[in-house]
Tab-separated table of C-alpha atoms and ligand atoms in Angstrom:
chain	number	residue	atom	x	y	z
A	1	UNK	CA	-94.031	102.932	54.695
A	2	UNK	CA	-96.739	101.872	57.087
A	3	UNK	CA	-99.316	104.514	57.839
A	4	UNK	CA	-101.717	104.757	60.692
A	5	UNK	CA	-104.769	106.954	60.652
A	6	UNK	CA	-105.997	109.415	63.188
A	7	UNK	CA	-108.750	112.002	63.112
A	8	UNK	CA	-108.068	115.576	64.058
A	9	UNK	CA	-110.556	118.327	64.873
A	10	UNK	CA	-110.165	121.176	62.420
A	11	UNK	CA	-111.282	123.665	65.027
A	12	UNK	CA	-109.239	122.846	68.082
A	13	UNK	CA	-106.737	120.159	67.112
A	14	UNK	CA	-108.203	117.440	69.338
A	15	UNK	CA	-107.250	114.046	67.942
A	16	UNK	CA	-108.893	110.682	68.143
A	17	UNK	CA	-108.312	107.221	66.739
A	18	UNK	CA	-111.836	107.170	65.338
A	19	UNK	CA	-113.987	109.648	63.463
A	20	UNK	CA	-116.529	111.562	65.497
A	21	UNK	CA	-119.423	113.753	64.387
A	22	UNK	CA	-119.019	116.129	67.285
A	23	UNK	CA	-115.758	117.164	68.851
A	24	UNK	CA	-115.785	116.339	72.587
A	25	UNK	CA	-113.269	119.103	73.237
A	26	UNK	CA	-114.758	122.130	71.502
A	27	UNK	CA	-118.200	120.919	70.435
A	28	UNK	CA	-117.700	121.550	66.710
A	29	UNK	CA	-119.729	119.403	64.351
A	30	UNK	CA	-118.244	117.519	61.391
A	31	UNK	CA	-114.863	119.027	62.077
A	32	UNK	CA	-112.827	115.822	62.121
A	33	UNK	CA	-110.343	115.334	59.314
A	34	UNK	CA	-108.401	112.186	58.616
A	35	UNK	CA	-104.646	112.377	58.986
A	36	UNK	CA	-102.152	109.710	58.078
A	37	UNK	CA	-99.234	109.361	60.399
A	38	UNK	CA	-96.295	107.292	59.283
A	39	UNK	CA	-95.255	104.599	61.674
A	40	UNK	CA	-91.661	105.704	61.167
A	41	UNK	CA	-92.356	109.074	62.789
A	42	UNK	CA	-94.223	107.678	65.732
A	43	UNK	CA	-91.667	104.943	66.226
A	44	UNK	CA	-88.740	107.347	66.203
A	45	UNK	CA	-90.484	109.433	68.798
A	46	UNK	CA	-90.810	106.419	71.022
A	47	UNK	CA	-87.316	105.148	70.401
A	48	UNK	CA	-86.005	108.438	71.749
A	49	UNK	CA	-87.329	106.926	74.855
A	50	UNK	CA	-89.287	109.510	76.757
A	51	UNK	CA	-91.811	107.135	78.237
A	52	UNK	CA	-89.874	103.900	78.644
A	53	UNK	CA	-86.697	105.418	79.994
A	54	UNK	CA	-87.992	108.108	82.272
A	55	UNK	CA	-88.181	107.362	85.933
A	56	UNK	CA	-89.385	109.209	88.949
A	57	UNK	CA	-86.470	110.951	90.612
A	58	UNK	CA	-85.924	113.254	93.556
A	59	UNK	CA	-85.968	116.804	92.294
A	60	UNK	CA	-83.460	117.896	94.917
A	61	UNK	CA	-80.876	115.546	93.456
A	62	UNK	CA	-81.126	116.958	89.952
A	63	UNK	CA	-77.923	118.724	89.038
A	64	UNK	CA	-78.180	121.525	86.589
A	65	UNK	CA	-75.655	123.903	85.222
A	66	UNK	CA	-76.824	127.402	84.500
A	67	UNK	CA	-73.922	127.861	82.114
A	68	UNK	CA	-75.319	125.109	79.902
A	69	UNK	CA	-77.371	127.673	78.055
A	70	UNK	CA	-76.610	129.333	74.783
A	71	UNK	CA	-76.385	133.088	75.053
A	72	UNK	CA	-78.067	134.873	72.195
A	73	UNK	CA	-75.624	137.726	72.506
A	74	UNK	CA	-78.533	140.130	72.958
A	75	UNK	CA	-78.795	141.002	76.656
A	76	UNK	CA	-82.508	141.747	76.757
A	77	UNK	CA	-83.353	138.581	74.863
A	78	UNK	CA	-81.136	136.477	77.118
A	79	UNK	CA	-83.041	137.851	80.068
A	80	UNK	CA	-86.413	136.977	78.505
A	81	UNK	CA	-85.168	133.463	77.747
A	82	UNK	CA	-83.817	133.006	81.261
A	83	UNK	CA	-80.137	133.387	80.391
A	84	UNK	CA	-80.329	132.084	76.846
A	85	UNK	CA	-81.552	129.079	74.873
A	86	UNK	CA	-81.513	125.689	76.547
A	87	UNK	CA	-79.511	123.103	74.624
A	88	UNK	CA	-81.726	120.773	72.629
A	89	UNK	CA	-84.750	122.958	73.148
A	90	UNK	CA	-87.294	124.435	70.824
A	91	UNK	CA	-88.406	128.038	71.094
A	92	UNK	CA	-91.451	129.485	69.389
A	93	UNK	CA	-91.284	133.153	68.497
A	94	UNK	CA	-94.571	134.845	67.678
A	95	UNK	CA	-95.784	138.355	67.082
A	96	UNK	CA	-97.719	140.681	64.824
A	97	UNK	CA	-96.713	140.837	61.163
A	98	UNK	CA	-94.054	143.439	60.594
A	99	UNK	CA	-93.050	143.641	64.232
A	100	UNK	CA	-89.511	142.548	63.419
A	101	UNK	CA	-89.324	138.810	64.086
A	102	UNK	CA	-87.202	138.011	61.055
A	103	UNK	CA	-84.906	140.926	61.835
A	104	UNK	CA	-84.493	139.749	65.421
A	105	UNK	CA	-83.850	136.211	64.205
A	106	UNK	CA	-81.091	137.388	61.886
A	107	UNK	CA	-79.510	139.374	64.686
A	108	UNK	CA	-79.580	136.257	66.862
A	109	UNK	CA	-77.917	134.301	64.030
A	110	UNK	CA	-75.182	136.909	63.990
A	111	UNK	CA	-74.563	137.247	67.708
A	112	UNK	CA	-75.388	133.840	69.164
A	113	UNK	CA	-72.577	132.315	71.181
A	114	UNK	CA	-72.404	129.000	69.443
A	115	UNK	CA	-69.570	127.035	67.979
A	116	UNK	CA	-70.878	125.680	64.710
A	117	UNK	CA	-73.126	126.311	61.768
A	118	UNK	CA	-76.491	128.006	61.886
A	119	UNK	CA	-79.166	126.929	59.410
A	120	UNK	CA	-81.793	129.493	58.474
A	121	UNK	CA	-84.758	127.856	56.720
A	122	UNK	CA	-87.292	130.166	55.144
A	123	UNK	CA	-90.564	129.033	53.670
A	124	UNK	CA	-91.566	132.547	52.766
A	125	UNK	CA	-88.542	134.480	51.581
A	126	UNK	CA	-85.810	133.895	49.038
A	127	UNK	CA	-82.099	133.875	49.726
A	128	UNK	CA	-81.864	137.296	48.088
A	129	UNK	CA	-84.482	138.774	50.398
A	130	UNK	CA	-82.745	137.422	53.483
A	131	UNK	CA	-79.371	138.613	52.205
A	132	UNK	CA	-80.706	142.120	51.632
A	133	UNK	CA	-81.920	142.183	55.226
A	134	UNK	CA	-78.614	140.785	56.490
A	135	UNK	CA	-76.707	143.453	54.572
A	136	UNK	CA	-78.943	146.153	55.965
A	137	UNK	CA	-78.153	144.858	59.473
A	138	UNK	CA	-74.470	144.611	58.562
A	139	UNK	CA	-74.403	140.880	59.307
A	140	UNK	CA	-71.383	139.113	57.871
A	141	UNK	CA	-71.336	135.853	59.826
A	142	UNK	CA	-69.793	133.072	57.714
A	143	UNK	CA	-71.514	130.396	59.815
A	144	UNK	CA	-75.035	131.192	58.597
A	145	UNK	CA	-76.379	128.739	56.034
A	146	UNK	CA	-79.616	129.402	54.175
A	147	UNK	CA	-82.246	127.058	52.762
A	148	UNK	CA	-85.440	128.093	51.002
A	149	UNK	CA	-87.775	125.151	51.650
A	150	UNK	CA	-91.283	124.285	52.808
A	151	UNK	CA	-90.984	120.485	52.907
A	152	UNK	CA	-89.952	119.607	56.449
A	153	UNK	CA	-88.551	116.272	55.259
A	154	UNK	CA	-86.052	118.125	53.066
A	155	UNK	CA	-85.219	120.368	55.992
A	156	UNK	CA	-84.458	117.247	58.005
A	157	UNK	CA	-82.148	116.002	55.251
A	158	UNK	CA	-80.337	119.359	55.224
A	159	UNK	CA	-79.929	119.241	58.999
A	160	UNK	CA	-78.466	115.746	58.818
A	161	UNK	CA	-76.112	116.769	56.044
A	162	UNK	CA	-74.794	120.025	57.505
A	163	UNK	CA	-75.150	119.315	61.258
A	164	UNK	CA	-76.012	122.862	62.272
A	165	UNK	CA	-75.963	123.726	65.979
A	166	UNK	CA	-78.835	126.152	65.619
A	167	UNK	CA	-81.787	125.956	63.258
A	168	UNK	CA	-84.350	128.604	62.401
A	169	UNK	CA	-87.677	127.692	60.770
A	170	UNK	CA	-89.324	130.839	59.394
A	171	UNK	CA	-92.112	130.151	59.667
A	172	UNK	CA	-93.448	126.870	60.993
A	173	UNK	CA	-96.851	127.417	59.334
A	174	UNK	CA	-95.289	127.237	55.897
A	175	UNK	CA	-93.884	123.763	56.506
A	176	UNK	CA	-95.506	120.527	55.415
A	177	UNK	CA	-94.569	116.867	55.423
A	178	UNK	CA	-95.131	114.207	52.770
A	179	UNK	CA	-95.537	111.683	55.545
A	180	UNK	CA	-98.548	113.393	57.044
A	181	UNK	CA	-101.518	114.191	54.860
A	182	UNK	CA	-102.594	116.948	57.127
A	183	UNK	CA	-105.352	119.439	57.368
A	184	UNK	CA	-102.839	121.925	58.718
A	185	UNK	CA	-103.020	124.273	55.780
A	186	UNK	CA	-106.782	124.343	55.952
A	187	UNK	CA	-106.914	125.145	59.625
A	188	UNK	CA	-108.452	128.453	60.391
A	189	UNK	CA	-105.759	130.312	62.246
A	190	UNK	CA	-102.885	130.015	59.844
A	191	UNK	CA	-100.810	132.728	61.362
A	192	UNK	CA	-97.922	132.793	58.997
A	193	UNK	CA	-95.804	135.061	61.118
A	194	UNK	CA	-94.601	132.718	63.796
A	195	UNK	CA	-91.040	131.591	63.810
A	196	UNK	CA	-89.893	128.423	65.354
A	197	UNK	CA	-86.271	127.947	66.156
A	198	UNK	CA	-84.515	125.136	67.855
A	199	UNK	CA	-81.062	124.093	68.653
A	200	UNK	CA	-79.761	120.847	67.331
A	201	UNK	CA	-77.233	119.604	69.832
B	1	LIG	ZN1	-112.586	120.418	68.526
């Protein structure tokens, strides 16, 4: 696979095509780290077409359907999300350790109004740990699939294989990719308690 190189500031995440001694964004010295980005990833991003296909349109003519959201089944959460998750969107859930993110996520898995499988990927906990929590919450949803994995490429394979409608990544900081030799794990603020979830439409 063809790899291209970019340089990323360890302090603020600023990236550049060439190495720099001082970060122009945050002023840190010697903070740039080389990252390899596979051409496959960047190409697939482009082929999805954001830049080439998008045109300027009149906002007034945009038709939207407020029912095209996925209700979480938890009224307060639906309100926070603006009537539920948007199809094809990605939602980042953050909070202090122990505040109950994983519990909330499991409750969403149980109550979400979705017709299809839900894939719960954990990079931190085993299937047994998640099952114990699910039992405690009296969750018996047959549509919840579980994968203990930290390699995002394997997560992608699992998504392609099982075609879930809703995917939980708990947590995004535990994930890595073989295709990107990243400094991510060395970055200073590795808050391990964020949860990223997105719907795969
Ligand atoms: Zn910087």
